[in-house]
XYZ file of C-alpha atoms in Angstrom:
71
model
C 12.813 -24.562 -15.994
C 10.862 -26.112 -13.122
C 10.547 -24.956 -9.560
C 12.328 -26.988 -6.949
C 10.910 -25.219 -3.885
C 8.898 -22.185 -2.804
C 10.356 -19.910 -0.113
C 8.778 -17.182 2.029
C 11.646 -14.728 1.632
C 14.017 -13.860 -1.171
C 16.951 -14.332 1.241
C 15.953 -17.951 1.952
C 15.720 -18.601 -1.785
C 19.117 -16.966 -2.329
C 20.737 -19.170 0.338
C 19.386 -22.288 -1.379
C 20.513 -20.897 -4.733
C 24.048 -20.430 -3.371
C 24.107 -24.050 -2.150
C 23.095 -25.312 -5.590
C 25.614 -23.034 -7.282
C 28.348 -24.831 -5.295
C 27.224 -28.016 -7.049
C 27.441 -26.362 -10.457
C 23.692 -25.997 -10.967
C 22.176 -23.050 -12.810
C 19.126 -21.629 -11.026
C 16.920 -18.560 -11.038
C 14.519 -17.063 -8.513
C 11.082 -15.805 -9.472
C 8.682 -13.866 -7.262
C 4.967 -14.647 -7.448
C 3.081 -11.641 -8.801
C -0.451 -10.774 -9.862
C -0.635 -8.532 -12.918
C 3.035 -7.701 -12.340
C 2.440 -6.610 -8.725
C 4.033 -8.574 -5.835
C 1.269 -10.647 -4.209
C 2.012 -9.325 -0.715
C 0.463 -6.001 -1.843
C -2.842 -7.918 -1.909
C -2.419 -9.354 1.593
C -1.041 -12.695 0.387
C 2.279 -13.862 1.877
C 5.238 -13.455 -0.477
C 6.459 -16.507 -2.390
C 9.782 -16.902 -4.142
C 10.270 -19.910 -6.418
C 13.707 -21.424 -6.893
C 13.831 -22.607 -10.489
C 16.219 -25.163 -12.002
C 16.670 -26.773 -15.409
C 14.397 -29.812 -15.684
C 17.270 -32.121 -16.670
C 19.176 -31.120 -13.489
C 16.304 -31.692 -11.058
C 17.186 -35.255 -10.024
C 20.924 -34.524 -9.771
C 20.224 -31.416 -7.688
C 18.005 -33.387 -5.301
C 20.776 -35.968 -4.815
C 23.342 -33.195 -4.303
C 21.201 -31.500 -1.640
C 20.448 -34.794 0.120
C 24.180 -35.531 0.420
C 24.832 -31.997 1.630
C 22.153 -32.299 4.320
C 23.376 -35.754 5.351
C 26.819 -34.303 6.110
C 25.253 -31.942 8.648
């Protein structure tokens, strides 16, 4: 899997994940940690990575571009 974008909050990442799920894409969210501890405990802003299968990356980008264009 590769990351498609980094978000500041889990909720933002989940909203993007829901949009991609509508397009049939399988994604996961990972939180940046240091030694298993969330990085915000060390004074670093939280980061949540939206991950997608490498072979779906280009199709997902096209799907999101069309979705944004409709807005």
